mmCIF file of C-alpha atoms in Angstrom:
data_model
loop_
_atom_site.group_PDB
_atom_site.id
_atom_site.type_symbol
_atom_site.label_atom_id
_atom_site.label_comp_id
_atom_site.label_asym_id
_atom_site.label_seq_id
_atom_site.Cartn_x
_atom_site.Cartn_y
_atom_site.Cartn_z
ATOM 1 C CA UNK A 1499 -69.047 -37.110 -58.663
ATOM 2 C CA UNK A 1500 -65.576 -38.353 -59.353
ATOM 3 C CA UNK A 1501 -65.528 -42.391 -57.843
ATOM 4 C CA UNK A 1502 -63.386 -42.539 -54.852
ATOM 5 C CA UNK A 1503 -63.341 -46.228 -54.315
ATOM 6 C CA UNK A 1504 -63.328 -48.643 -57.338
ATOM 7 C CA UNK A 1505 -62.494 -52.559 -56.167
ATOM 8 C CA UNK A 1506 -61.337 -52.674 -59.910
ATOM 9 C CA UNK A 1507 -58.551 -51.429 -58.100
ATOM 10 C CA UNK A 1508 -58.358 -53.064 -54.832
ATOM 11 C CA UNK A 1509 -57.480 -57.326 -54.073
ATOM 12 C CA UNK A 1510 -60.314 -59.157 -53.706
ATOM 13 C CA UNK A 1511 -59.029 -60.188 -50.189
ATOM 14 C CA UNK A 1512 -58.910 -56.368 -48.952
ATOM 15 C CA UNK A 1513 -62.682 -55.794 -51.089
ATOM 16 C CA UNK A 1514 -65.281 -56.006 -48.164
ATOM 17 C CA UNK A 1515 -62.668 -54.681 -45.401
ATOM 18 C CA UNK A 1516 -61.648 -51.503 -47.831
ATOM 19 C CA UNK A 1517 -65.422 -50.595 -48.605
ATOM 20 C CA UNK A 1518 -66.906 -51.562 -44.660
ATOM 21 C CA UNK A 1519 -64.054 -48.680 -43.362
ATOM 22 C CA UNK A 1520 -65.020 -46.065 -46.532
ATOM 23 C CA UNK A 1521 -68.870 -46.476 -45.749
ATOM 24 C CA UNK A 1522 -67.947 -46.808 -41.897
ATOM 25 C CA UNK A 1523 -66.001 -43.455 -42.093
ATOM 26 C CA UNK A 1524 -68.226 -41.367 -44.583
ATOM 27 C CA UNK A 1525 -71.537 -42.362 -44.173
ATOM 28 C CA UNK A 1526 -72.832 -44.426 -41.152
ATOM 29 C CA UNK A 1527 -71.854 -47.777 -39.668
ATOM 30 C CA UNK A 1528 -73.715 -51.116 -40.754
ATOM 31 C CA UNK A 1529 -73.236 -54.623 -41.179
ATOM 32 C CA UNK A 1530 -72.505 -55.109 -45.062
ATOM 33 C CA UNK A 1531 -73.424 -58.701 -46.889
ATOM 34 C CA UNK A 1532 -71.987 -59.040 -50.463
ATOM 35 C CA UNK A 1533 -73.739 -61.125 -51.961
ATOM 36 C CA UNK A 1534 -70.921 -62.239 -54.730
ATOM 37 C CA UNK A 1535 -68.171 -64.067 -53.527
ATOM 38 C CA UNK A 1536 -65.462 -61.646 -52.763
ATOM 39 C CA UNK A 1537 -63.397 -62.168 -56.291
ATOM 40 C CA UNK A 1538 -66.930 -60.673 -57.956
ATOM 41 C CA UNK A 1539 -67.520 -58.205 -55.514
ATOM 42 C CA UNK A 1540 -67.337 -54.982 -57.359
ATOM 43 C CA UNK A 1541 -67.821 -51.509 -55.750
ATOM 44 C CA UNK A 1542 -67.852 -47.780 -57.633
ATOM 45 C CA UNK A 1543 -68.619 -45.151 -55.677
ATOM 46 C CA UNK A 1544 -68.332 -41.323 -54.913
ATOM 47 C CA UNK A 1545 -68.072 -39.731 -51.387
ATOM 48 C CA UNK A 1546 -68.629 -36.005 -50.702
ATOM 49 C CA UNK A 1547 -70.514 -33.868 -48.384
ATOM 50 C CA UNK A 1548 -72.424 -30.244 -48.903
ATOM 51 C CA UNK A 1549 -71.946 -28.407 -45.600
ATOM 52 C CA UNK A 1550 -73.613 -30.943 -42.810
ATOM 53 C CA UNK A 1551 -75.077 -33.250 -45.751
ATOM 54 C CA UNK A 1552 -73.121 -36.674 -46.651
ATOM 55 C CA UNK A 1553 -73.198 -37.956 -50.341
ATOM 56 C CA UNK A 1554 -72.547 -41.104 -51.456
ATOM 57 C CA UNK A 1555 -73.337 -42.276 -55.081
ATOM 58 C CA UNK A 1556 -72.916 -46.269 -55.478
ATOM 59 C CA UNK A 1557 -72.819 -48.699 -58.249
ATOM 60 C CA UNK A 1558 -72.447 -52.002 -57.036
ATOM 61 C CA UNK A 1559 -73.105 -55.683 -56.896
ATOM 62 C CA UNK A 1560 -75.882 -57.947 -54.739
ATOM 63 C CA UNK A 1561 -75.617 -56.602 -51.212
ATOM 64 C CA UNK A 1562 -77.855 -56.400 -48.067
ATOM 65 C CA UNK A 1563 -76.911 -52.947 -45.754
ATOM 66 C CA UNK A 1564 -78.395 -54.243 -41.809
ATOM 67 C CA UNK A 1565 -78.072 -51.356 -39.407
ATOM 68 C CA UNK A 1566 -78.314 -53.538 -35.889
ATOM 69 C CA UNK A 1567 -79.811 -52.832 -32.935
ATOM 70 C CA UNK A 1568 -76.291 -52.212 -31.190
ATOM 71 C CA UNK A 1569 -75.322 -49.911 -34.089
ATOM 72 C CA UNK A 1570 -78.730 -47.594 -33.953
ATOM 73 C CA UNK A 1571 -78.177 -47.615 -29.575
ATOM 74 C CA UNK A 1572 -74.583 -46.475 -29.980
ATOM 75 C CA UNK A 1573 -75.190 -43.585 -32.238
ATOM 76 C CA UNK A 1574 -73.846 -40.293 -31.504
ATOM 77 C CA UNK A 1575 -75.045 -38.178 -34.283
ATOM 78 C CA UNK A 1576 -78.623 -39.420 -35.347
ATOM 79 C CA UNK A 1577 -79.700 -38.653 -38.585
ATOM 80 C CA UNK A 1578 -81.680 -39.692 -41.993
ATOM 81 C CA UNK A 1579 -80.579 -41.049 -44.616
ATOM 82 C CA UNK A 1580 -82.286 -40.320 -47.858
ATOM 83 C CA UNK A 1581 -81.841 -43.058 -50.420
ATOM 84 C CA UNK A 1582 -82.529 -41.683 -53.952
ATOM 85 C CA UNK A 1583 -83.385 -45.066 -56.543
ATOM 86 C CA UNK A 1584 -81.787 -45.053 -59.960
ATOM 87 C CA UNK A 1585 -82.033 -47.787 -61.796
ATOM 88 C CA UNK A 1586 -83.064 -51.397 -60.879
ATOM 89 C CA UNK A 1587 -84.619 -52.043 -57.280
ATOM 90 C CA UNK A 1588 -84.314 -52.407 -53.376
ATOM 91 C CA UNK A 1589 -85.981 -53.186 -50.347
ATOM 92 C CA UNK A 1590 -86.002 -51.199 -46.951
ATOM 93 C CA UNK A 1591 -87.299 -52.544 -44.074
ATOM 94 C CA UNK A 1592 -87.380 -50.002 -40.873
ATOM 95 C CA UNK A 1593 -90.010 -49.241 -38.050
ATOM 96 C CA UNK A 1594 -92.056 -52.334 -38.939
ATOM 97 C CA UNK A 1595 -92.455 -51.283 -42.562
ATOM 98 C CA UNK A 1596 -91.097 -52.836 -46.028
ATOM 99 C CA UNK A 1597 -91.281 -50.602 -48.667
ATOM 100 C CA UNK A 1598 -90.441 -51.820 -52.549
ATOM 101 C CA UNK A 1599 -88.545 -49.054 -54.467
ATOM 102 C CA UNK A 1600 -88.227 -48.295 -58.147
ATOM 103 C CA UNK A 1601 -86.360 -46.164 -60.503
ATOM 104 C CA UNK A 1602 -87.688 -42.441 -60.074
ATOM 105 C CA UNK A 1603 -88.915 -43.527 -55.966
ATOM 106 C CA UNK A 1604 -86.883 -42.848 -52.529
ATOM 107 C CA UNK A 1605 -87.590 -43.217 -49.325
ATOM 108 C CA UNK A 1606 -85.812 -41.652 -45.818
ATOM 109 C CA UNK A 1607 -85.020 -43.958 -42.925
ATOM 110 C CA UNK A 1608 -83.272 -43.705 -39.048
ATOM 111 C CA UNK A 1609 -80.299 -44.032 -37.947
ATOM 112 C CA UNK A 1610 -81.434 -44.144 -34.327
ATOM 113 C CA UNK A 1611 -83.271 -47.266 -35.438
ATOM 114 C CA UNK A 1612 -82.322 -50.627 -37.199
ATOM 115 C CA UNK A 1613 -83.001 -51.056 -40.770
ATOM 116 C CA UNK A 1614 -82.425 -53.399 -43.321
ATOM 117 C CA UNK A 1615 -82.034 -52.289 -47.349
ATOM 118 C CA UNK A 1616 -81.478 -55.246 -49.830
ATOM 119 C CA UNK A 1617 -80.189 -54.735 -53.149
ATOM 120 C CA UNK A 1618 -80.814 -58.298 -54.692
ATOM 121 C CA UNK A 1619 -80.422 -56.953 -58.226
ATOM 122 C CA UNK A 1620 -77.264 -54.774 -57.321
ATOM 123 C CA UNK A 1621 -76.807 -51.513 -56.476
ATOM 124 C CA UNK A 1622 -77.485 -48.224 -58.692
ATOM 125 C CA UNK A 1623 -78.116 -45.468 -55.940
ATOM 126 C CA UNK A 1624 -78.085 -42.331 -54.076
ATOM 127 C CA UNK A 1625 -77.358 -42.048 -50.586
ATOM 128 C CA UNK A 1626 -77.702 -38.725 -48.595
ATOM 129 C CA UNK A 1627 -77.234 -38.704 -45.326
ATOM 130 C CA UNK A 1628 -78.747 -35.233 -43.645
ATOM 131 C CA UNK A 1629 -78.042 -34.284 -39.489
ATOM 132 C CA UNK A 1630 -81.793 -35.482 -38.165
ATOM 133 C CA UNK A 1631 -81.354 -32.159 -35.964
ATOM 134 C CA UNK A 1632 -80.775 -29.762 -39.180
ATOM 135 C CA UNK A 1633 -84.385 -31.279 -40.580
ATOM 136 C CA UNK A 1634 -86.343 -29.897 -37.231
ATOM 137 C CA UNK A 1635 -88.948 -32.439 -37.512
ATOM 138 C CA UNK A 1636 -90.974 -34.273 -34.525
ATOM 139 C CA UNK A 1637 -90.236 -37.599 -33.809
ATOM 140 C CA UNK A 1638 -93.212 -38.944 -34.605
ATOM 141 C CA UNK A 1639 -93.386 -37.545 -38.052
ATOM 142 C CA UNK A 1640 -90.017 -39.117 -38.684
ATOM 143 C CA UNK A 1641 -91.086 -42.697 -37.411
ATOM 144 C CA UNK A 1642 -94.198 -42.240 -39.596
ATOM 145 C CA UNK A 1643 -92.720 -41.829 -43.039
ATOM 146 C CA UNK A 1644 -89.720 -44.267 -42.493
ATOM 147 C CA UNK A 1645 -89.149 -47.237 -45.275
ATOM 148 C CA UNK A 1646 -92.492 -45.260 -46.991
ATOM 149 C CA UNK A 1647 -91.946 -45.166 -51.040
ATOM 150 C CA UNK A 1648 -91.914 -41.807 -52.103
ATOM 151 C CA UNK A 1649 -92.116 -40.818 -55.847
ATOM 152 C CA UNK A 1650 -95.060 -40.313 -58.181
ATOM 153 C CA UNK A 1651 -98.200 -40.074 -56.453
ATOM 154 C CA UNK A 1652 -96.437 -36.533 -54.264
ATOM 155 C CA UNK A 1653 -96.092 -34.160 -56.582
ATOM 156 C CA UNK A 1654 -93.005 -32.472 -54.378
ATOM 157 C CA UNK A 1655 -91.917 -36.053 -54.126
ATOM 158 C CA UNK A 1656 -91.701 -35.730 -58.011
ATOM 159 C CA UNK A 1657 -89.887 -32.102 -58.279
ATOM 160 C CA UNK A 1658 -87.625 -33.409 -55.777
ATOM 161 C CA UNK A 1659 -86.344 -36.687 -57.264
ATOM 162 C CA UNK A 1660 -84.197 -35.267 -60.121
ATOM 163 C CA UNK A 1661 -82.845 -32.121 -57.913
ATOM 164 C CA UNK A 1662 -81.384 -34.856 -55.585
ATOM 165 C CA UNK A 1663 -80.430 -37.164 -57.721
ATOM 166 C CA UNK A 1664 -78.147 -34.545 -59.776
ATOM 167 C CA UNK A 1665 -76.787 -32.767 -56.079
ATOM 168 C CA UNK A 1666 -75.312 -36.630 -55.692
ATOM 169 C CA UNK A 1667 -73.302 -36.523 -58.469
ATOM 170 C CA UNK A 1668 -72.747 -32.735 -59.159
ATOM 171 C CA UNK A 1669 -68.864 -31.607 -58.130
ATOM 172 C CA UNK A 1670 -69.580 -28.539 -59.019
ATOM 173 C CA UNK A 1671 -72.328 -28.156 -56.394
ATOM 174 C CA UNK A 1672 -70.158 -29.769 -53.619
ATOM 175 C CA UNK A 1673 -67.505 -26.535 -53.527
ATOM 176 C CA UNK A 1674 -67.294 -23.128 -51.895
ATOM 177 C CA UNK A 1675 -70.087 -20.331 -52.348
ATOM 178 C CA UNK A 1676 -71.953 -23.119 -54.756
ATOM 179 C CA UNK A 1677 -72.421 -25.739 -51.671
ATOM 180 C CA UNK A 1678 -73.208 -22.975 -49.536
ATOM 181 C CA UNK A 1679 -76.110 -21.909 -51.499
ATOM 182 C CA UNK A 1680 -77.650 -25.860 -51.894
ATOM 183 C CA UNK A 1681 -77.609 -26.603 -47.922
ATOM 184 C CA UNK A 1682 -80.409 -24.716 -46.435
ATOM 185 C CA UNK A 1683 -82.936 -25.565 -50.227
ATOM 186 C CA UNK A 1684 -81.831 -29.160 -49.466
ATOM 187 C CA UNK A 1685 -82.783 -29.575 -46.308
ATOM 188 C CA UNK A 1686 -86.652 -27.468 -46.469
ATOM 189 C CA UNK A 1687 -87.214 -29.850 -49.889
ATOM 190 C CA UNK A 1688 -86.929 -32.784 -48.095
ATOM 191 C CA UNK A 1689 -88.799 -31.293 -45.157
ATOM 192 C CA UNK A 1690 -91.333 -30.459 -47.799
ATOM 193 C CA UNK A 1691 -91.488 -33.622 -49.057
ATOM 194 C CA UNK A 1692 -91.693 -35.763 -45.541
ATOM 195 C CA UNK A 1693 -94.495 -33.166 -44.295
ATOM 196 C CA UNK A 1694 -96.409 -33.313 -47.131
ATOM 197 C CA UNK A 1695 -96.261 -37.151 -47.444
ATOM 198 C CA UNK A 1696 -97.435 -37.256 -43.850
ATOM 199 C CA UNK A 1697 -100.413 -35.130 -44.802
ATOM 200 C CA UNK A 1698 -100.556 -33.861 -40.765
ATOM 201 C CA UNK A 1699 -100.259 -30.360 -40.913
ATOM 202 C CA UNK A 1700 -100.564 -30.004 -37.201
ATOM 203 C CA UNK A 1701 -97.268 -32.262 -37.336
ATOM 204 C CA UNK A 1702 -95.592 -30.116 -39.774
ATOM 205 C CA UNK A 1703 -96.113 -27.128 -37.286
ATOM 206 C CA UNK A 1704 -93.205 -25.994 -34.209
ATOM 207 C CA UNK A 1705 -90.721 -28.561 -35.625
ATOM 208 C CA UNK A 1706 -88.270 -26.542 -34.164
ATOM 209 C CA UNK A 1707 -89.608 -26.845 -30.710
ATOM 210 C CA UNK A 1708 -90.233 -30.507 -31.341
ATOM 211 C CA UNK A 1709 -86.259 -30.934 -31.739
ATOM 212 C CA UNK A 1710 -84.996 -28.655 -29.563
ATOM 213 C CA UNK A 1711 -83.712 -30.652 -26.862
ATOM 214 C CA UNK A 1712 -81.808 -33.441 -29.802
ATOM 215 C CA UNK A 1713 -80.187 -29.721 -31.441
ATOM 216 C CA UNK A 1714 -78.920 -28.253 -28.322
ATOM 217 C CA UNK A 1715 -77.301 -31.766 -27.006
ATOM 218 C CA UNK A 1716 -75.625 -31.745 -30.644
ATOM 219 C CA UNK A 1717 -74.075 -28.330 -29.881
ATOM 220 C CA UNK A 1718 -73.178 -28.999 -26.408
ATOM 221 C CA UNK A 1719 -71.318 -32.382 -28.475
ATOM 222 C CA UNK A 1720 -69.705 -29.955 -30.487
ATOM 223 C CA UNK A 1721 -68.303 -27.842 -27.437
ATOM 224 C CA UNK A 1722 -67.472 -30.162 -24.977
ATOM 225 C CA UNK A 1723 -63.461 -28.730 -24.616
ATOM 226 C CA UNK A 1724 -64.745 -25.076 -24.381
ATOM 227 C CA UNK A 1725 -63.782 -23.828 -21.138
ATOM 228 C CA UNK A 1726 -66.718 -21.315 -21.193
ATOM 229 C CA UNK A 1727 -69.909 -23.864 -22.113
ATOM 230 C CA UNK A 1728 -72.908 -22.385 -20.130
ATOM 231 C CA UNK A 1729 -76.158 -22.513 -19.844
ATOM 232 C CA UNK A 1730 -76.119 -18.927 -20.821
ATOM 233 C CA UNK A 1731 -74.173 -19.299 -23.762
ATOM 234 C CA UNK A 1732 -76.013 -22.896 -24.792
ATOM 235 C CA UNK A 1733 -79.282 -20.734 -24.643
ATOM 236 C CA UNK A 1734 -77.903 -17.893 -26.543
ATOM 237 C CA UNK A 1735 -77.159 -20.145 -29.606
ATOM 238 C CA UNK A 1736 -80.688 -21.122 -29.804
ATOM 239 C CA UNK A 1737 -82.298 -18.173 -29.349
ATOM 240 C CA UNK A 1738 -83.984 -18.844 -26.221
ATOM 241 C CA UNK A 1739 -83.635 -17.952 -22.569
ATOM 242 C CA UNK A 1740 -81.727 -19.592 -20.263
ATOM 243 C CA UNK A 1741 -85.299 -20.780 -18.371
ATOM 244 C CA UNK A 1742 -86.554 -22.069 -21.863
ATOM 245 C CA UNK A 1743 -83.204 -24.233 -22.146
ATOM 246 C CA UNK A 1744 -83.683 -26.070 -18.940
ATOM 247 C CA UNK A 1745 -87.345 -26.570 -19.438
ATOM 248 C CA UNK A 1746 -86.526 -28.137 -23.269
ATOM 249 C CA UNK A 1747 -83.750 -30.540 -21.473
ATOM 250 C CA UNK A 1748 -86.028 -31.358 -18.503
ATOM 251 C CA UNK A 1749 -88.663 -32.924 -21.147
ATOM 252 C CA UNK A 1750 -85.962 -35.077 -22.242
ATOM 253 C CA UNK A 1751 -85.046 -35.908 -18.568
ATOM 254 C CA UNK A 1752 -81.582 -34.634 -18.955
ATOM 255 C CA UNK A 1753 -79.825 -32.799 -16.205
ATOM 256 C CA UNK A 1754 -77.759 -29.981 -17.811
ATOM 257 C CA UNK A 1755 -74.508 -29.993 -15.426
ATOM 258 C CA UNK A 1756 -75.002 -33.928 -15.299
ATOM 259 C CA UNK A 1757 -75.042 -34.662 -18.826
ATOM 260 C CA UNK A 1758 -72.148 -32.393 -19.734
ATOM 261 C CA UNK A 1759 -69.915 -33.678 -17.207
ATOM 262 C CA UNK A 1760 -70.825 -37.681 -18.099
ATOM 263 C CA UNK A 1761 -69.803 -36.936 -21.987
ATOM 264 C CA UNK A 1762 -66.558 -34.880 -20.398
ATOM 265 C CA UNK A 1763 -65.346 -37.662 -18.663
ATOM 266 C CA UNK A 1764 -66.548 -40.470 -21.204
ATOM 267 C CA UNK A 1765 -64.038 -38.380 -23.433
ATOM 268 C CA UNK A 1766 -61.470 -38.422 -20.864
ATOM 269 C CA UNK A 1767 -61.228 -41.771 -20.024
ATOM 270 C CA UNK A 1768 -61.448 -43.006 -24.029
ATOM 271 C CA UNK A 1769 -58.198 -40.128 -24.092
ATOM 272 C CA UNK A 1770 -56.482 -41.814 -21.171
ATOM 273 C CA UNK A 1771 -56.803 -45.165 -23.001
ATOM 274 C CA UNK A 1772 -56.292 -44.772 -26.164
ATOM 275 C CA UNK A 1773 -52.916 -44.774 -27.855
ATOM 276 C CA UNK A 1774 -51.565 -41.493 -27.130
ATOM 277 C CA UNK A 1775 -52.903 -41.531 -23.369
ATOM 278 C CA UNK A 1776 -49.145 -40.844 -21.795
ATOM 279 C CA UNK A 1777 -48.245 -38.327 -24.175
ATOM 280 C CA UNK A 1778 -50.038 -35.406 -21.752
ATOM 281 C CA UNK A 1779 -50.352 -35.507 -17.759
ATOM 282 C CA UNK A 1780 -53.908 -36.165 -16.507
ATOM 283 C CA UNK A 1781 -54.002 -32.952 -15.770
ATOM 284 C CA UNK A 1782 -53.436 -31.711 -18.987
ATOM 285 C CA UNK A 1783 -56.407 -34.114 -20.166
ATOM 286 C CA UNK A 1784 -58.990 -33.289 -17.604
ATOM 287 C CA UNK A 1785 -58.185 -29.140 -18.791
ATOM 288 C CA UNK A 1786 -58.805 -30.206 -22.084
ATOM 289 C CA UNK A 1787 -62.239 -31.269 -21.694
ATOM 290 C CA UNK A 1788 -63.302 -28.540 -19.521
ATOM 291 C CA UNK A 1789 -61.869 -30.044 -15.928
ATOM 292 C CA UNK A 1790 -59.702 -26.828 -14.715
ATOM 293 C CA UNK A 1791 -59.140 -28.902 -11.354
ATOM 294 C CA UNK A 1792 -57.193 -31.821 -11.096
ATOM 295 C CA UNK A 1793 -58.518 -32.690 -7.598
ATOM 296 C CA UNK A 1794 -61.748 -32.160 -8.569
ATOM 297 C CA UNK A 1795 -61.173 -33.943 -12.067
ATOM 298 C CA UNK A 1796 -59.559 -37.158 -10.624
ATOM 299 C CA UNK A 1797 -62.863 -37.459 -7.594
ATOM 300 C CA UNK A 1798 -65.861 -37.234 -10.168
ATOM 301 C CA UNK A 1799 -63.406 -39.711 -12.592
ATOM 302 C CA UNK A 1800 -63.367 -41.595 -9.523
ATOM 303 C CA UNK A 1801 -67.184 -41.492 -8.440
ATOM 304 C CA UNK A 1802 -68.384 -41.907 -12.613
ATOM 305 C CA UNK A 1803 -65.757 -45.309 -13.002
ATOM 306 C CA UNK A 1804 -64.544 -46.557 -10.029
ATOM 307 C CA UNK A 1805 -60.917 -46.135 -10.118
ATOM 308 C CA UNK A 1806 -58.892 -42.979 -10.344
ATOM 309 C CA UNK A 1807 -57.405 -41.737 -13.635
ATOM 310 C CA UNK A 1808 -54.660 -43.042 -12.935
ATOM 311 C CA UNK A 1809 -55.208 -46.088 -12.195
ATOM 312 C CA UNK A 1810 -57.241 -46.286 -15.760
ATOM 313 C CA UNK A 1811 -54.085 -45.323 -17.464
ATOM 314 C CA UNK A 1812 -52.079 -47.906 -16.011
ATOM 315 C CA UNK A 1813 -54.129 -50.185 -16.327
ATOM 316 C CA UNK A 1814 -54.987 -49.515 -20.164
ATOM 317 C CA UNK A 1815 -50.950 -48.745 -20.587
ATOM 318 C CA UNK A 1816 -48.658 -50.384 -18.357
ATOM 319 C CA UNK A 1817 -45.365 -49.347 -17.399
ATOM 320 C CA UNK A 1818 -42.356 -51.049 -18.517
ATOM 321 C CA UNK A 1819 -40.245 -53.049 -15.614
ATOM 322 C CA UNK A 1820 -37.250 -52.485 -17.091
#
């Protein structure tokens, strides 16, 4: 994988803001310690994705990665990280476990949980970040085998280790029919790999039942501003009846209409304040995430927030007295 970042390149001012907003952007948000001070700091890595899956190859001095509490509660798109040991060493620390890895060892951890991965000797790794949805495992599994070393005494742990470590850095693999291909191995290898380590085969059975309720709230995500979202149509994606949807959601405790409209209107009110939030009437907003009505739109905006629309515009982007 061709670097895309290289603070060779970059000021040593700009070093920790230009790598925080790469990682940020590409990979998933944490707090990032250099250990160096910031004219040492130096930074090669590679970003890509395969389909759904995130790569990032890094070389790298001391640093200390700290996914917060705040960070894990405001995540949108859980998912787990698989971080692939080349040379040297690290430490991650998740779930109540601290796990030691060495060259030819990885391990998986949350992102809907805080972590902590030290690289005290630098940084010589693999990062790949899969959709926690796309894996279909049960929760418990997952919070089981977190910050757990995985490498020579699992013989899948061992035939996986060099396939991921050469998807990382592989362009070739990372482009049209050739990525296609890699997604769907990818993901059952590593699902191989966690339910074999777990050794619960009971575990290992009905993931997909097990994360039903976390896949459909990721497609209902991904289809917030289609006009025709329904339960029908949410059910027919999975495969399941429309009775079998609510019952999945009602496990959860979520409310179907409910929760769609809250994430509607959470999108229309960051819209109305953001930067561009007089460029289109309110109207024209509340269509665009699903609200045909503008009476109706502006009386649930009302009942969710406390003030009108707009009233939240104005107040976010005040009018000129001139």
């Amino acid at each position: 994988m061709s670097p895309v970042l290289d603070t060779a390149f970059i000021p040593p001012r700009d070093r920790e803001e230009v790598i925080r907003n790469a990682v940020w952007k590409s990979m998933v948000a944490v707090d990032i310690d250099h250990r160096p001070a910031a004219e040492d700091i130096s930074v090669r890595i590679g970003l890509s994705a395969v389909g759904p899956v995130r790569i990032c190859s890094a070389r790298a001095t001391a640093v200390a990665l700290r996914r917060t509490e705040r960070l894990a509660r405001e995540d949108e798109e859980p998912a787990v990280t698989l971080g692939v040991q080349m040379t040297g060493s690290s430490v991650v620390v998740q779930n109540g476990r601290e796990c030691l890895l060495r060259p030819g060892e990885f391990a998986v951890y949350e992102s809907i949980a805080p972590y902590t991965h030290l690289f005290d000797e630098g940084v010589d790794y693999r990062f790949i970040r899969f959709p926690r949805a796309a894996l279909a495992l049960p929760d418990r599994l997952l919070r089981d085998i977190t910050a757990v070393p995985l490498g020579s005494d699992n013989p899948i742990a061992r035939l996986a280790f060099p396939y991921f470590s050469q998807l990382a850095v592989s362009d070739e693999l990372h482009q049209g029919v050739h990525a296609d291909a890699v997604v769907e191995p990818s993901i059952e290898l590593l699902r191989a790999v966690l339910t074999s380590q777990h050794g619960n085969s009971t575990l290992a059975k009905g993931p997909l039942e097990a994360t039903l309720s976390l896949r459909i709230t990721q497609y209902i995500r991904k289809h917030l501003t289609d006009p025709d979202l329904s339960a029908a149509r949410i059910a027919a994606a999975h495969d399941i009846s429309v009775r079998h949807l609510y019952a999945a959601l009602s496990r959860s405790g979520i409310s179907l209409g409910d929760w769609i409209r809250t994430r509607r209107l959470a999108e229309c009110r960051r819209e109305l304040a953001g930067p561009n939030g007089r460029l289109r009437t309110i109207a024209a907003i509340g269509r665009s995430w699903g609200f045909a009505d503008a009476t109706h739109f502006s009386k649930v905006f009302k009942q969710a927030y406390g003030i009108p629309p707009r009233a939240w515009r104005d107040q976010n982007h005040p009018r000129s007295s001139a």
